[in-house]
C-alpha cells in the first residue's frame, strides 16, 4: 500500500515539475512535432532578436516551445514564455493584446495567424507562418492543449484591482514595472520620470472616448519615502504651479491631476475636463480606502 | 534628453508641430542639430506594383531606377547606378531576413543585376543579413547598400535602416539599452563607417502595428506600394516613421503612439548627429501614386 502511495506521489511530482511545453502532443491532425525550442534570457535574442527585450523587462526565466510541421501546410509554432511570476505574465499579455477575449487561459487574443494568452506565470504564443483554414484550426487545437497543460491560475496584480470601477476601454489596461513602458498609451516623458523599476508596480489605463481620452497612471512604491520622492519629481516637472496638488489645466486645454498617499501615486493625464480628472482621481482614492 | 510632455506643451511644440512622428520633440531640440543643411529623400509609389500576391519585377525595377535618377540627379539609370558603385568596388548589400517581412527577394535580385551591371565582379558582391561580420565580401567591402522593410518593433518602436546595421556589431544586445537609444553609433563601427552609398527603406507592405513582439498579422500591414531612397538614413527613417504613425492614426481613429517611441531616430539627429530627422530639413521628392501617401 505504502509503495502504491509513494508511486502515485512521485508521479504527481513528475507531472507538476514538467514544463507545460512537455505536455503538448507529439502529433495531432496532420501535424507532427518537428522541433523543440528552448531558450534562456541570455540567448532568446537568437530566436527573436531585439524583441527579446520586452520579455526581459518582465523578468523572463526561459522560453520553451515546439514547432509542428505538416505536408503542404504552414508550420505552427508554440512559444511558452516562463516569466518570473504571474504578474509578469499578465504584464506581457497586457502589452500584447489590444482587446480582451477569454477563450484561452486567463485572457487571450486570437486572429487567423495566431493566438496568445496568459495563465499562471506563462505567456503563450501560438502562431502559423500564414493563415489557412488548417493552420487556424491547428492553432485552436494547440491553444486548448497548452491551456490544459498549465494547471494553475495566476493572480492579477493587486494594483489593477485599485482602478476605478468605471470600466476602462476594452484592452486599455497595461501593467508594467520598467520605465520604458510609461509612454505605452500616451507620451509622458522620455526618461524615468517616476523611478519605476522592478520594485514598483505600475498600471496605466485608458478611459473615455478617443476624442475625450483620459489616461490614469497608478504606481505603488516599496515605501512611502519613494512615493513622496516620485510625486515631488512629477509635480516639479509636470505641474509646478499646482501648489497643494490641485488639478491644473495645461496649455493644450486638457487637465492634469496628481495625488499620493502611503505607498501609492496616482496621476490623471489628458482629461477633457476638471470634473472628469477629479472624478477619476477620487474614484481611485476611494477604491484604495475601502 | 529628459523631456516631459509638459515641457513641450510649454513651448507649444506639440500643438505647433502637430507632430505624430516625434510628439516629444521641441523646436529647440532640433535647433541644436549640426547636420548638413538638408537631406533629400525620394518617395516613389506605384499603384500597379503588385501582380497578384507578388511585386512585379518590372515595376520594381522601374521604381528603383526612376527614384535613383531623381536622388542622384543623373539622367539615365545606368549613370545613376554608376554614381553609387563603380567596377572597383566590393559591395555588401545589407538586407533584413525577418521571415514575416523580409527584404523582398525581387529587390535583392534587381540590386544584384544593377550592381553587376556597373562592372562590379560577382565575387565582389554579397547580399545578406546575418553573418555579415564573417562574410569575406562584407569584411573587405568598400561600399554598402542598406535595404530593409519598415515595421513596428517591440523595443525600438520601429525597425529602421539605422537599426538594420546592428548585425555589424559583435554584440547586438549591447545596443538595446533605453529602447535602443544609441543605435546611431553603429555607423561609427569600422565595418560601416563612411561606406554606405545608398539607403532604401522598403514600404511595399509596411507593418504599422503588432501584438506580441514577434507576431505578424496581415491585418496590420497595408499595400503602400512605396520605396524611400536617400543618402541620409535618419531622414529616410524619419519619413518612413511619419508614414507609419499616420497610418496608425488612420487605422485606430486616434493617435496611438508607438510603444515604445522610436527615440533612436530622434537621437540619431539630436545627439549623434548622424543625419536629419527634423522634417523642416528633409527635402522630400514624391514620385508616382500619391493617394493616401501620408507625407
XYZ file of C-alpha atoms in Angstrom:
585
model
C 0.000 0.000 0.000
C 2.808 2.368 1.001
C 4.588 1.577 -2.254
C 1.491 2.443 -4.273
C 1.040 5.771 -2.446
C 4.733 6.624 -2.844
C 4.496 5.786 -6.537
C 1.437 7.953 -7.004
C 3.099 10.835 -5.171
C 6.201 10.542 -7.349
C 4.042 10.510 -10.464
C 2.202 13.628 -9.309
C 5.517 15.371 -8.548
C 6.833 14.496 -12.002
C 3.701 15.852 -13.657
C 3.902 19.025 -11.551
C 7.574 19.606 -12.415
C 7.046 19.002 -16.119
C 7.098 22.163 -18.159
C 3.789 22.767 -19.945
C 5.619 22.518 -23.283
C 6.473 18.915 -22.466
C 2.798 18.095 -22.164
C 1.964 19.131 -25.691
C 1.074 16.368 -28.151
C 3.680 14.835 -30.441
C 1.093 14.512 -33.193
C -2.352 15.875 -33.958
C -4.428 16.204 -37.107
C -1.874 16.183 -39.969
C 0.817 17.787 -37.850
C 3.771 16.281 -36.033
C 6.234 17.929 -33.679
C 9.421 18.552 -35.646
C 11.496 20.600 -33.226
C 11.640 21.517 -29.578
C 12.609 25.073 -28.674
C 14.452 26.051 -25.526
C 15.928 29.494 -24.867
C 17.236 31.284 -21.800
C 17.219 35.012 -21.064
C 20.811 35.071 -22.339
C 20.136 33.641 -25.770
C 16.497 34.435 -26.522
C 17.739 37.120 -28.915
C 18.964 34.306 -31.177
C 15.309 33.384 -31.618
C 13.585 36.760 -31.710
C 16.373 39.338 -31.888
C 15.710 42.641 -30.138
C 12.131 41.634 -29.399
C 13.556 39.621 -26.508
C 13.988 42.837 -24.543
C 10.288 43.197 -23.912
C 10.212 39.785 -22.228
C 13.396 40.574 -20.312
C 11.785 43.740 -18.969
C 9.183 41.487 -17.373
C 11.682 39.075 -15.809
C 11.804 36.256 -18.355
C 13.024 32.937 -16.941
C 13.033 30.957 -20.155
C 11.166 30.145 -23.334
C 10.167 26.602 -24.160
C 8.146 25.526 -27.085
C 7.958 23.471 -30.204
C 7.382 23.646 -33.890
C 4.890 21.488 -35.763
C 5.043 20.678 -39.434
C 2.677 19.009 -41.856
C 2.982 18.301 -45.517
C 1.796 21.210 -47.666
C 0.599 23.137 -44.630
C 2.130 26.143 -42.870
C 4.340 25.423 -39.857
C 2.773 26.140 -36.487
C 4.886 27.207 -33.529
C 4.100 27.186 -29.815
C 6.169 29.566 -27.675
C 5.674 29.299 -23.936
C 7.433 32.140 -22.120
C 8.005 31.385 -18.457
C 8.086 34.654 -16.570
C 9.294 35.454 -13.057
C 5.731 35.400 -11.751
C 2.127 35.672 -12.759
C 2.247 39.481 -12.521
C 4.865 39.415 -15.283
C 2.896 37.041 -17.478
C -0.109 39.313 -17.047
C 2.058 42.329 -17.872
C 3.368 40.800 -21.095
C -0.200 39.921 -22.029
C -1.372 43.490 -21.456
C 1.500 44.672 -23.678
C 0.484 42.308 -26.421
C -3.269 42.459 -26.754
C -5.419 45.352 -27.839
C -8.694 43.763 -26.816
C -9.557 41.096 -24.277
C -11.016 37.743 -25.145
C -11.262 34.927 -22.655
C -11.242 31.871 -24.886
C -7.961 30.504 -23.506
C -6.117 30.848 -20.218
C -6.868 33.905 -18.129
C -7.080 36.288 -21.049
C -6.467 35.730 -24.717
C -6.488 37.232 -28.155
C -6.929 35.333 -31.393
C -6.701 36.224 -35.026
C -6.249 33.993 -38.066
C -2.440 33.756 -37.848
C -2.075 33.486 -34.087
C -3.456 33.118 -30.608
C -1.848 34.461 -27.474
C -2.880 34.046 -23.843
C -1.574 34.184 -20.294
C -2.066 31.743 -17.440
C -0.203 31.330 -14.162
C 3.355 32.577 -14.823
C 3.252 31.706 -18.518
C 2.630 33.784 -21.610
C 1.814 31.608 -24.586
C 2.016 32.485 -28.271
C 0.848 30.050 -30.936
C 1.378 31.196 -34.484
C 1.436 29.968 -38.051
C 3.663 31.049 -40.884
C 0.494 32.042 -42.693
C -3.206 31.687 -42.128
C -5.046 28.831 -43.794
C -8.171 27.033 -42.556
C -5.938 24.121 -41.469
C -3.360 26.248 -39.667
C -6.031 28.273 -37.904
C -7.653 25.038 -36.724
C -4.252 23.762 -35.580
C -3.667 26.978 -33.623
C -7.012 26.495 -31.876
C -6.196 22.886 -31.044
C -2.779 23.758 -29.643
C -4.085 26.757 -27.688
C -6.551 24.437 -25.989
C -3.805 21.870 -25.330
C -1.416 24.483 -23.922
C -4.176 25.921 -21.750
C -4.862 22.459 -20.299
C -1.139 21.821 -19.848
C -0.911 24.748 -17.422
C -2.681 23.568 -14.326
C -2.649 26.600 -12.082
C -4.023 30.083 -12.411
C -2.081 33.227 -11.604
C -3.023 36.307 -9.664
C -3.719 39.557 -11.450
C -1.519 42.210 -9.779
C -3.392 43.801 -6.907
C -2.804 47.299 -8.245
C -5.082 46.552 -11.191
C -7.919 45.999 -8.739
C -7.446 49.561 -7.485
C -8.534 51.075 -10.771
C -11.902 52.832 -10.565
C -14.980 50.753 -11.098
C -15.824 52.779 -14.184
C -14.769 50.427 -16.934
C -11.578 51.344 -18.797
C -11.509 50.991 -22.566
C -11.557 47.335 -23.691
C -7.963 46.164 -23.782
C -6.931 49.517 -22.338
C -5.042 48.431 -19.206
C -1.296 47.951 -19.205
C 0.686 46.649 -16.225
C 4.447 47.217 -16.032
C 7.482 47.683 -13.818
C 10.019 49.042 -16.291
C 10.083 52.753 -17.085
C 10.217 52.175 -20.842
C 6.514 51.353 -20.830
C 5.412 54.602 -19.158
C 4.661 56.010 -22.606
C 2.777 52.994 -23.878
C -0.525 54.796 -24.299
C 0.436 58.437 -24.047
C 3.775 60.191 -24.212
C 4.633 61.422 -20.713
C 8.431 61.610 -20.547
C 11.381 60.248 -22.471
C 13.194 59.244 -19.272
C 12.450 57.511 -15.997
C 10.479 60.404 -14.513
C 8.779 58.317 -11.838
C 11.543 55.955 -10.690
C 9.732 52.892 -11.964
C 11.659 49.655 -11.567
C 11.328 46.036 -10.502
C 10.391 47.140 -7.008
C 7.367 49.095 -8.198
C 4.019 48.069 -9.590
C 2.532 50.355 -12.187
C -0.601 50.344 -14.272
C -1.846 52.752 -16.895
C -5.439 52.691 -18.108
C -7.440 54.433 -20.806
C -10.832 55.972 -20.093
C -13.375 57.759 -22.226
C -13.713 58.012 -25.962
C -10.882 58.589 -28.451
C -11.957 62.225 -28.683
C -12.157 62.657 -24.909
C -9.496 60.341 -23.633
C -8.148 60.338 -20.073
C -5.132 58.275 -19.021
C -4.878 57.094 -15.443
C -1.492 56.128 -14.041
C -1.213 54.351 -10.707
C 2.122 53.371 -9.165
C 2.844 51.535 -5.940
C 6.321 52.009 -4.445
C 8.121 49.865 -1.867
C 7.829 52.556 0.778
C 6.313 55.967 1.431
C 9.598 57.831 1.024
C 9.979 56.519 -2.514
C 6.404 57.573 -3.271
C 6.919 61.089 -1.956
C 10.157 61.467 -3.916
C 8.478 60.348 -7.145
C 5.451 62.574 -6.538
C 7.649 65.617 -5.949
C 9.557 64.932 -9.138
C 6.340 64.504 -11.098
C 4.880 67.736 -9.792
C 8.115 69.685 -10.301
C 8.422 68.581 -13.895
C 4.770 68.298 -14.883
C 2.739 70.665 -12.722
C 4.974 73.050 -10.779
C 2.149 75.577 -10.434
C -0.128 73.043 -8.830
C 0.599 74.253 -5.301
C -1.112 71.931 -2.890
C -1.704 69.378 -5.533
C -4.832 70.860 -7.069
C -5.723 69.858 -10.606
C -4.460 72.159 -13.309
C -5.372 72.964 -16.868
C -2.471 72.587 -19.278
C -1.553 74.593 -22.331
C -3.398 72.249 -24.685
C -6.630 72.652 -22.728
C -6.519 69.233 -21.075
C -6.496 68.660 -17.313
C -3.894 67.031 -15.118
C -4.402 65.788 -11.573
C -1.911 64.181 -9.216
C -2.110 62.579 -5.779
C -0.056 60.462 -3.439
C -0.897 58.602 -0.265
C 1.039 55.932 1.578
C 2.941 53.880 -0.981
C 0.794 54.945 -3.905
C 0.897 57.651 -6.503
C -1.883 58.412 -8.934
C -1.964 60.825 -11.859
C -4.584 61.636 -14.447
C -3.381 62.894 -17.820
C -5.142 64.455 -20.790
C -8.566 64.728 -19.188
C -11.100 66.719 -21.199
C -12.448 68.485 -18.086
C -11.692 69.246 -14.473
C -14.735 67.214 -13.491
C -13.520 64.150 -15.367
C -9.971 64.420 -13.990
C -11.114 64.783 -10.404
C -13.800 62.177 -10.747
C -11.275 59.572 -11.919
C -8.802 60.586 -9.232
C -11.387 60.483 -6.441
C -12.751 57.165 -7.637
C -9.247 55.715 -7.435
C -8.578 57.167 -3.994
C -11.910 55.847 -2.757
C -11.087 52.394 -4.058
C -7.853 52.420 -2.076
C -9.526 53.445 1.125
C -12.187 50.760 1.125
C 17.127 64.356 -23.375
C 14.939 64.297 -20.245
C 11.881 65.896 -21.785
C 8.351 65.645 -20.463
C 5.178 66.262 -22.366
C 4.640 69.332 -20.223
C 7.963 70.809 -21.339
C 6.725 70.565 -24.889
C 3.317 71.973 -24.106
C 5.012 74.992 -22.570
C 6.900 75.619 -25.782
C 3.695 74.878 -27.701
C 5.619 72.437 -29.829
C 3.083 69.619 -29.640
C 0.335 71.828 -30.916
C 2.574 73.748 -33.268
C 4.175 70.813 -34.983
C 1.142 68.589 -34.688
C 3.891 66.052 -34.711
C 2.888 62.464 -34.955
C 6.460 61.484 -35.634
C 8.094 62.881 -32.563
C 5.432 64.247 -30.278
C 8.153 64.750 -27.724
C 10.452 66.985 -29.743
C 10.506 70.734 -29.414
C 11.746 73.203 -31.977
C 14.609 73.991 -29.624
C 15.856 70.422 -29.687
C 16.031 70.449 -33.466
C 17.776 73.773 -33.489
C 20.724 72.205 -31.688
C 21.456 69.884 -34.588
C 24.649 70.384 -36.553
C 23.958 68.231 -39.561
C 24.144 69.312 -43.154
C 21.515 71.864 -44.033
C 19.090 69.422 -45.573
C 18.707 65.835 -46.699
C 16.897 64.649 -49.788
C 14.535 61.711 -49.609
C 12.765 60.287 -52.637
C 9.430 58.541 -52.185
C 8.216 56.573 -55.182
C 4.955 54.637 -55.306
C 3.180 52.666 -57.990
C -0.416 51.520 -57.719
C 0.333 48.607 -60.098
C 3.232 47.276 -58.052
C 1.585 44.004 -57.128
C 0.745 41.350 -59.659
C -1.422 39.116 -57.500
C 0.429 38.464 -54.245
C 3.882 39.353 -55.510
C 5.584 42.570 -56.514
C 6.019 42.791 -60.266
C 9.785 42.754 -61.033
C 9.438 45.145 -63.950
C 7.561 47.677 -61.843
C 10.125 47.299 -59.042
C 12.987 47.868 -61.471
C 11.332 50.946 -62.920
C 10.633 52.353 -59.453
C 14.219 51.870 -58.310
C 15.670 53.361 -61.475
C 13.384 56.378 -61.503
C 13.875 57.113 -57.812
C 17.644 56.770 -58.052
C 17.811 59.083 -61.058
C 15.962 61.761 -59.088
C 18.090 61.211 -55.995
C 21.401 61.376 -57.853
C 20.372 63.913 -60.435
C 21.579 61.639 -63.230
C 19.681 61.429 -66.473
C 19.805 57.683 -67.007
C 19.575 54.685 -64.669
C 22.934 53.477 -65.950
C 24.640 56.707 -64.884
C 22.704 56.797 -61.637
C 23.820 53.317 -60.569
C 27.394 54.042 -61.645
C 27.347 57.062 -59.366
C 26.534 54.734 -56.473
C 29.099 51.977 -57.075
C 31.942 51.537 -59.517
C 33.603 48.495 -61.027
C 36.407 48.650 -58.463
C 34.087 48.395 -55.502
C 33.484 45.428 -53.279
C 29.814 45.700 -52.402
C 27.822 44.445 -49.436
C 24.053 44.698 -49.703
C 22.750 44.589 -46.144
C 19.245 43.148 -46.131
C 16.824 42.034 -43.443
C 15.756 38.413 -43.282
C 12.948 38.513 -40.694
C 10.836 35.761 -42.144
C 7.475 37.504 -41.778
C 8.516 40.640 -43.632
C 11.955 40.247 -45.193
C 13.644 42.401 -47.777
C 11.742 41.250 -50.884
C 13.838 38.815 -52.904
C 12.782 40.599 -56.084
C 14.600 43.713 -54.864
C 17.664 41.678 -53.935
C 17.690 40.254 -57.465
C 17.367 43.689 -59.041
C 20.108 45.145 -56.853
C 22.365 42.284 -57.852
C 21.605 42.941 -61.510
C 22.191 46.687 -61.142
C 25.418 46.377 -59.163
C 26.868 43.789 -61.556
C 25.892 45.996 -64.499
C 28.210 48.698 -63.157
C 31.121 46.308 -63.644
C 31.446 45.011 -60.088
C 32.666 41.415 -60.201
C 30.274 38.786 -58.887
C 32.847 37.572 -56.365
C 32.939 41.111 -55.003
C 29.237 41.240 -54.225
C 27.427 39.762 -51.254
C 23.787 40.151 -50.265
C 22.888 39.089 -46.738
C 21.660 39.980 -43.269
C 23.009 37.737 -40.512
C 26.641 36.773 -40.587
C 27.954 39.930 -42.217
C 30.868 40.036 -39.789
C 32.064 36.647 -41.019
C 31.285 37.226 -44.669
C 34.548 37.721 -46.621
C 32.953 40.157 -49.052
C 31.431 42.292 -46.306
C 34.755 42.179 -44.430
C 36.562 43.817 -47.331
C 33.607 45.837 -48.608
C 34.304 49.313 -49.908
C 30.626 50.090 -50.470
C 27.419 49.184 -48.666
C 23.816 49.382 -49.771
C 21.341 49.261 -46.894
C 17.867 47.908 -47.678
C 15.059 46.694 -45.452
C 11.280 46.966 -44.931
C 9.900 49.174 -42.183
C 7.866 47.632 -39.376
C 6.898 48.269 -35.810
C 9.254 46.813 -33.249
C 8.628 45.846 -29.635
C 11.716 47.512 -28.222
C 12.914 50.180 -30.656
C 9.489 51.424 -31.758
C 10.201 50.690 -35.395
C 12.671 48.551 -37.317
C 14.686 51.052 -39.334
C 17.626 51.477 -41.663
C 19.599 52.693 -38.672
C 18.722 49.536 -36.758
C 19.484 47.324 -39.753
C 23.217 47.711 -39.120
C 23.008 46.072 -35.697
C 24.372 42.881 -37.248
C 27.669 44.686 -37.759
C 28.101 44.635 -34.000
C 29.726 41.578 -32.449
C 27.313 42.060 -29.555
C 23.972 43.392 -30.834
C 22.378 43.287 -27.391
C 24.815 45.978 -26.246
C 22.722 48.420 -28.283
C 19.428 47.530 -26.619
C 19.640 49.863 -23.623
C 16.996 52.564 -23.186
C 14.921 51.178 -26.053
C 17.854 51.095 -28.497
C 18.634 54.779 -27.956
C 22.232 54.581 -29.215
C 21.739 52.690 -32.476
C 23.175 55.580 -34.483
C 26.626 54.779 -33.103
C 26.590 51.631 -35.254
C 27.564 53.921 -38.091
C 30.900 54.535 -36.359
C 31.858 50.871 -36.473
C 34.887 50.316 -38.759
C 32.950 47.819 -40.884
C 30.431 50.553 -41.646
C 31.901 53.999 -41.240
C 31.753 56.055 -44.403
C 30.901 53.102 -46.626
C 27.168 53.366 -47.195
C 26.319 54.597 -50.665
C 22.548 54.195 -50.610
C 19.715 53.581 -48.144
C 16.472 52.019 -49.325
C 13.511 51.686 -46.977
C 11.023 49.263 -48.453
C 7.449 50.417 -47.956
C 5.680 47.838 -50.125
C 3.603 46.425 -47.242
C 4.815 48.141 -44.068
C 3.754 46.766 -40.697
C 2.189 49.561 -38.639
C 1.230 47.598 -35.518
C 1.895 44.316 -33.784
C 0.556 42.437 -30.813
C 3.114 40.090 -29.193
C 6.667 41.099 -30.149
C 7.274 38.658 -32.962
C 3.759 38.145 -34.161
C 2.848 39.203 -37.617
C -0.606 39.695 -38.983
C -1.509 40.895 -42.427
C -4.262 42.821 -40.668
C -1.557 45.252 -39.546
C 0.090 45.752 -42.910
C -1.169 47.549 -45.965
C -0.205 47.926 -49.582
C 1.545 51.256 -49.549
C 3.449 50.221 -52.680
C 6.372 52.510 -51.982
C 10.125 52.827 -51.745
C 12.021 55.513 -49.855
C 15.541 56.247 -51.062
C 18.178 58.558 -49.668
C 21.755 59.079 -48.607
C 20.815 60.051 -45.056
C 19.421 57.061 -43.108
C 17.957 59.307 -40.417
C 15.990 61.354 -42.925
C 14.721 58.255 -44.711
C 13.742 56.579 -41.428
C 12.051 59.733 -40.138
C 9.991 59.907 -43.322
C 9.049 56.241 -43.001
C 8.138 56.769 -39.375
C 5.814 59.601 -40.306
C 4.025 57.274 -42.718
C 3.701 54.556 -40.050
C 2.437 56.982 -37.393
C -0.082 58.490 -39.793
C -1.347 55.060 -40.781
C -1.791 54.186 -37.102
C -3.884 57.276 -36.545
C -5.934 56.455 -39.612
C -6.426 52.830 -38.600
C -7.160 53.297 -34.909
C -9.037 56.563 -35.350
C -6.968 58.142 -32.580
C -3.316 58.908 -32.017
C -1.757 55.755 -30.616
C 1.925 56.347 -30.052
C 4.392 53.681 -30.916
C 5.203 51.657 -27.848
C 7.944 52.467 -27.047
C 8.570 55.682 -29.012
C 11.198 55.406 -31.762
C 13.633 57.608 -29.900
C 16.656 56.148 -31.680
C 15.686 58.094 -34.813
C 15.379 61.309 -32.883
C 18.659 60.775 -31.026
C 20.404 59.893 -34.289
C 19.796 63.538 -35.126
C 19.879 65.464 -31.879
C 22.564 63.540 -30.019
C 24.636 61.572 -32.512
C 24.412 63.961 -35.487
C 24.113 61.105 -37.939
C 21.541 62.859 -40.081
C 18.386 64.927 -40.175
C 15.142 63.838 -38.567
C 13.775 67.357 -38.443
C 11.031 67.475 -41.087
C 11.985 71.042 -41.956
C 15.416 69.781 -43.022
C 14.127 66.943 -45.159
C 13.540 67.712 -48.828
C 11.001 65.115 -49.870
C 10.576 64.369 -53.562
C 7.415 62.433 -54.288
C 7.055 60.412 -57.459
C 4.199 58.313 -58.780
C 0.995 57.322 -57.000
C 0.063 59.921 -54.401
C -3.202 58.666 -52.891
C -3.027 58.293 -49.086
C 0.702 58.863 -49.108
C 0.624 60.282 -45.538
C 3.566 62.585 -46.260
